[in-house]
mmCIF file of C-alpha atoms and ligand atoms in Angstrom:
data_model
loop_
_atom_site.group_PDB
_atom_site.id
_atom_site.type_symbol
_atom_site.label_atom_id
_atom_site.label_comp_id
_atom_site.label_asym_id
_atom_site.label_seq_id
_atom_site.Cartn_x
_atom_site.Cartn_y
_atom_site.Cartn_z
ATOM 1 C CA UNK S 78 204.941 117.386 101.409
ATOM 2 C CA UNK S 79 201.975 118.240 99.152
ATOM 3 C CA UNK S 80 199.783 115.698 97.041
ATOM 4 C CA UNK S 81 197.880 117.518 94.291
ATOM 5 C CA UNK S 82 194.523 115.382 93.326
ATOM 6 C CA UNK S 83 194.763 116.954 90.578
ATOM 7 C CA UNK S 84 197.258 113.805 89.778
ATOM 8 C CA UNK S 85 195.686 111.086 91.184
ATOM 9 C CA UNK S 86 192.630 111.741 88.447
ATOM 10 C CA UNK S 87 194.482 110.353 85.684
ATOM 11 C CA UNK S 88 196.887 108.002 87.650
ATOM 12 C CA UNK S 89 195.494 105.007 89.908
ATOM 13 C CA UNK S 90 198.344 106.400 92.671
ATOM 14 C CA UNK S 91 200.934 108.455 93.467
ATOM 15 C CA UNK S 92 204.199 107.925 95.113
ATOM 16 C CA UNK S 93 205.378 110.064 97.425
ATOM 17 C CA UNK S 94 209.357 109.571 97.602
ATOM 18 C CA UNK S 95 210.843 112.725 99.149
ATOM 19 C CA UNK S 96 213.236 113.448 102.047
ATOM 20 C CA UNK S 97 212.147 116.182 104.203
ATOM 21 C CA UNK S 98 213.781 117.949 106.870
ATOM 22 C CA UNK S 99 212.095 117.770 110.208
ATOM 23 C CA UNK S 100 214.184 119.105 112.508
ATOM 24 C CA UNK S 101 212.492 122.083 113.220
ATOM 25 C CA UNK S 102 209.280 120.549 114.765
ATOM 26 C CA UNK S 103 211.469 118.495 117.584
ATOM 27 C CA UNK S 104 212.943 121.979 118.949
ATOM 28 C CA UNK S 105 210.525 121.894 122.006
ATOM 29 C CA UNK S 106 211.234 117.970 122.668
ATOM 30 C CA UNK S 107 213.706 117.160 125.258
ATOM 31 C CA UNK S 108 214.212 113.965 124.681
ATOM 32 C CA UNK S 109 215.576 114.092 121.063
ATOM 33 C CA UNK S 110 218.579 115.974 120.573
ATOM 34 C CA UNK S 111 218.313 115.559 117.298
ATOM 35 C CA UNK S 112 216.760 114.075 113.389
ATOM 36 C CA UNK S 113 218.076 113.216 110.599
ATOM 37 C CA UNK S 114 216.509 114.022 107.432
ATOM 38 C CA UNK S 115 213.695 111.955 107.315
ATOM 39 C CA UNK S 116 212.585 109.894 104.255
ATOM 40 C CA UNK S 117 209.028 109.998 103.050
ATOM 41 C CA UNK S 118 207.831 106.567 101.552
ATOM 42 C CA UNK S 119 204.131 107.075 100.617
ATOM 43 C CA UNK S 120 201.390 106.083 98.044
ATOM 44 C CA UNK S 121 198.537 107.578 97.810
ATOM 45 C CA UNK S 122 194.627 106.058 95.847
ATOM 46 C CA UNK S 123 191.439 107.415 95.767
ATOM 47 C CA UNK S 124 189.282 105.096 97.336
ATOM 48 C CA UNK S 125 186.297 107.119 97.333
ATOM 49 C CA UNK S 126 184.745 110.367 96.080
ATOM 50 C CA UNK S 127 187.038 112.667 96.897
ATOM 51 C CA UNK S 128 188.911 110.447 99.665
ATOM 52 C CA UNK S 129 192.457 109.124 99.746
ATOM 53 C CA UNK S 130 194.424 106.871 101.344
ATOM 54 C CA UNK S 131 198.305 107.727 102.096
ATOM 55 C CA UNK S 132 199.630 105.347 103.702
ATOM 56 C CA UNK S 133 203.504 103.609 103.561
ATOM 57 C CA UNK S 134 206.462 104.657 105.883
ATOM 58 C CA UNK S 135 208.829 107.345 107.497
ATOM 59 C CA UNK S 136 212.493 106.622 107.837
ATOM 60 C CA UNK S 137 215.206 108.781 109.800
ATOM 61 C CA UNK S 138 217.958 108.441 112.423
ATOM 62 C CA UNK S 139 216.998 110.175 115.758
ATOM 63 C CA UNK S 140 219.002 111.102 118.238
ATOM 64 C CA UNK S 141 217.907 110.627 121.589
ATOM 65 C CA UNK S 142 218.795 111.659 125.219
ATOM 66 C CA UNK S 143 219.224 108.414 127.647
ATOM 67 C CA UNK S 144 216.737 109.541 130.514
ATOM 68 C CA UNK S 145 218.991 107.105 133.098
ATOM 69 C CA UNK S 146 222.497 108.235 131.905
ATOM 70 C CA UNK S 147 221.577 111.479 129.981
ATOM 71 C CA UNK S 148 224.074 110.514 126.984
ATOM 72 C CA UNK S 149 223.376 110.725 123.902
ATOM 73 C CA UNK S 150 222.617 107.435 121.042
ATOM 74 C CA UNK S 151 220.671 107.164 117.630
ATOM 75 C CA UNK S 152 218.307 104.795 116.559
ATOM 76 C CA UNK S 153 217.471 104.317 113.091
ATOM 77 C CA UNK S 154 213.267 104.202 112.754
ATOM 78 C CA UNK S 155 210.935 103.387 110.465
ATOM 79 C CA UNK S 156 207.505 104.920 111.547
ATOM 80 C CA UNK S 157 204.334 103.689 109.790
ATOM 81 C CA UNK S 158 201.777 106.159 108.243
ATOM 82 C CA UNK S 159 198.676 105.550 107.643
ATOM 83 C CA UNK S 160 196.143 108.499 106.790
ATOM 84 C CA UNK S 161 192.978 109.066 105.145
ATOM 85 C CA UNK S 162 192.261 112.456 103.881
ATOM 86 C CA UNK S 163 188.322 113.391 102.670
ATOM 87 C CA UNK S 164 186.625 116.438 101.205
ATOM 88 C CA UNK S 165 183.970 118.139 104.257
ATOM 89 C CA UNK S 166 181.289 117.106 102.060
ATOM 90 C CA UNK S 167 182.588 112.939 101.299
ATOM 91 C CA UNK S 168 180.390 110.686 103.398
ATOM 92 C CA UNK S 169 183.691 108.998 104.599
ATOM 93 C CA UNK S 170 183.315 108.941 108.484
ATOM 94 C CA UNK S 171 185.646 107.936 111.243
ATOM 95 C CA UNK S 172 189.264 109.301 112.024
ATOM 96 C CA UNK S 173 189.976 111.545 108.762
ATOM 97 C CA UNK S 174 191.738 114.579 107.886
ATOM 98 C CA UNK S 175 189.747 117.134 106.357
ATOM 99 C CA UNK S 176 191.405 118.740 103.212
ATOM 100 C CA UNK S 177 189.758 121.102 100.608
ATOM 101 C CA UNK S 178 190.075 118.695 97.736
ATOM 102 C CA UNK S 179 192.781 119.959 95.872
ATOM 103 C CA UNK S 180 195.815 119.608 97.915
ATOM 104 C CA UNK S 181 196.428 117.302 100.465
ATOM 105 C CA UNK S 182 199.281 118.948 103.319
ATOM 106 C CA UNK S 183 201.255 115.919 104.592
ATOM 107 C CA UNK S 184 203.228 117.896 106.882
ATOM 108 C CA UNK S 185 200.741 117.890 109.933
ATOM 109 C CA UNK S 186 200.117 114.145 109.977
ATOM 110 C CA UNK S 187 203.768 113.157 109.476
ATOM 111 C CA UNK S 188 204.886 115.483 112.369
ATOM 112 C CA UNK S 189 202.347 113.829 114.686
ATOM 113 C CA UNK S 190 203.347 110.119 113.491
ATOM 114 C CA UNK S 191 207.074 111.273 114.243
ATOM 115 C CA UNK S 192 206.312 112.864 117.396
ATOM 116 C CA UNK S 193 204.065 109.580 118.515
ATOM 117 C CA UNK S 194 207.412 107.653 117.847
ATOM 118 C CA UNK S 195 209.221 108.928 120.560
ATOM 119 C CA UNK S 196 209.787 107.134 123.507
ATOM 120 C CA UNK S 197 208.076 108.135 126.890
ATOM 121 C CA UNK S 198 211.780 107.059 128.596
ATOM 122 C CA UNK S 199 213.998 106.599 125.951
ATOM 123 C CA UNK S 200 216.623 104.475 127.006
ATOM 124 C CA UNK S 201 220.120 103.627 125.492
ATOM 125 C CA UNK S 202 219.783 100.123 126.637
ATOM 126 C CA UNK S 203 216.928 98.667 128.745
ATOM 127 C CA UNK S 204 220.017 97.711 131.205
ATOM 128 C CA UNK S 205 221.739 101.468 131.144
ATOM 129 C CA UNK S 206 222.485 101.521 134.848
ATOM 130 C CA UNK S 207 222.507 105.210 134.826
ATOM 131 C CA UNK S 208 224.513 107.516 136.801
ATOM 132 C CA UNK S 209 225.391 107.155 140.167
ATOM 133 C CA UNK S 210 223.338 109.511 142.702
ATOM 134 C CA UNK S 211 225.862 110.420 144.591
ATOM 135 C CA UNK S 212 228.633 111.700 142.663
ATOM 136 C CA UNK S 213 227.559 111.118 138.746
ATOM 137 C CA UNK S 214 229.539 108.805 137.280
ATOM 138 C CA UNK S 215 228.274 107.136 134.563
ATOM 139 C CA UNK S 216 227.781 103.852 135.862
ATOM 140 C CA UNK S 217 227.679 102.265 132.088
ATOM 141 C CA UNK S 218 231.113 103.156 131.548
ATOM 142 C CA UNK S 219 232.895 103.432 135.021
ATOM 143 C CA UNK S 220 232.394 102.384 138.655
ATOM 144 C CA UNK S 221 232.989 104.798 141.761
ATOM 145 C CA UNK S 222 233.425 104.064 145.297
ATOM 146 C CA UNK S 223 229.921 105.676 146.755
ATOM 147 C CA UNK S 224 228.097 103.135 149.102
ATOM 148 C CA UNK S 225 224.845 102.041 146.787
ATOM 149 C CA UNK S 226 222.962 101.556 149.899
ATOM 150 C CA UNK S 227 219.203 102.299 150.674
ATOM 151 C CA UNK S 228 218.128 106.155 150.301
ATOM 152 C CA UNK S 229 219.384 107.853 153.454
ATOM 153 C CA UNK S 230 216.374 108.386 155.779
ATOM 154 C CA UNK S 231 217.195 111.827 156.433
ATOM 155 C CA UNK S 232 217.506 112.764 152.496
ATOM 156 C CA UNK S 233 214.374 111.012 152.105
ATOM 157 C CA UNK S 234 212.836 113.523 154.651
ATOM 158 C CA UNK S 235 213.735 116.253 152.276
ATOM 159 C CA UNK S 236 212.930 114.776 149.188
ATOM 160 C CA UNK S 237 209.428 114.201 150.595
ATOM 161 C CA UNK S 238 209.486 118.155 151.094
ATOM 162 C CA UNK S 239 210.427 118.958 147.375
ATOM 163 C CA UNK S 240 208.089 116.690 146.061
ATOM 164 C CA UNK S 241 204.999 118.570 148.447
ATOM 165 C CA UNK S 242 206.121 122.349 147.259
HETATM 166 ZN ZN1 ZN T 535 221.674 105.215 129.236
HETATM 167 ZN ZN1 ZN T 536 229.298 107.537 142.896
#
């Protein structure tokens, strides 16, 4: 995931076409179970002294955990990326990535675009139903016999406790 400027001197742009494995960043994430290799879709111009644009797309598969029913489903994605990358010393000011002018590192920036793709609460459907409260069952796929009635007052008592300690 390396861009050497070296290239883009003689060339108006480089493509970036690679697939790289990602996996490895989305060990501490909860939510995604896991990612398929993930396709790098990039071009990169000078547009300044010593500052380049990157910009074009991410695809993978990710695999997330349903936060209502906890099971498992993939979604393909297509993230957008859009970076500019500068020298210390180009005048280019705003939200830039500092590199040392030879070698642009895509690997940060791609991570955090991935990572900013993940849903707060992913769902498997915005209707999953979840799983029942009482005894579990996934309410998607099955029905049980629990009452669904308000929160017992006494549980709510003791919820209220867990939630203070
Ligand atoms: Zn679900
Ligand atoms: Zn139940």
């Amino acid at each position: 995931m390396y861009i050497n400027t070296h290239q883009l001197k003689d060339q108006a742009s480089v493509v970036i076409d690679e697939t790289v494995d990602l996996s490895g960043m989305l060990n501490d994430v909860q939510e995604v179970l896991s990612i398929a290799p993930a396709h790098l879709r990039l071009k990169a111009v000078e547009t300044a002294r010593n500052t380049y644009r990157v910009d074009g797309s991410i695809t993978t598969e990710m695999t997330y955990r349903c936060a209502r029913c906890l099971s498992p489903f993939s979604r393909r994605v297509e993230i957008p990326f859009d970076e500019v990358y500068a020298t210390e010393e180009s005048l280019e000011d705003g939200d830039v990535n500092i590199f040392d002018g030879e070698r642009i590192d895509l690997a940060p920036a791609v991570e955090q675009a991935v990572l900013l793709s993940i849903p707060l609460v992913p769902l498997c459907e915005t209707s999953c139903r979840g799983l029942c409260p009482q005894c579990g069952t996934n309410l998607n796929v099955d029905t049980c016999g629990c009452e669904r009635r308000a929160a017992d007052p006494r549980w709510e008592a003791l919820t209220r406790l867990f939630e203070q300690s």
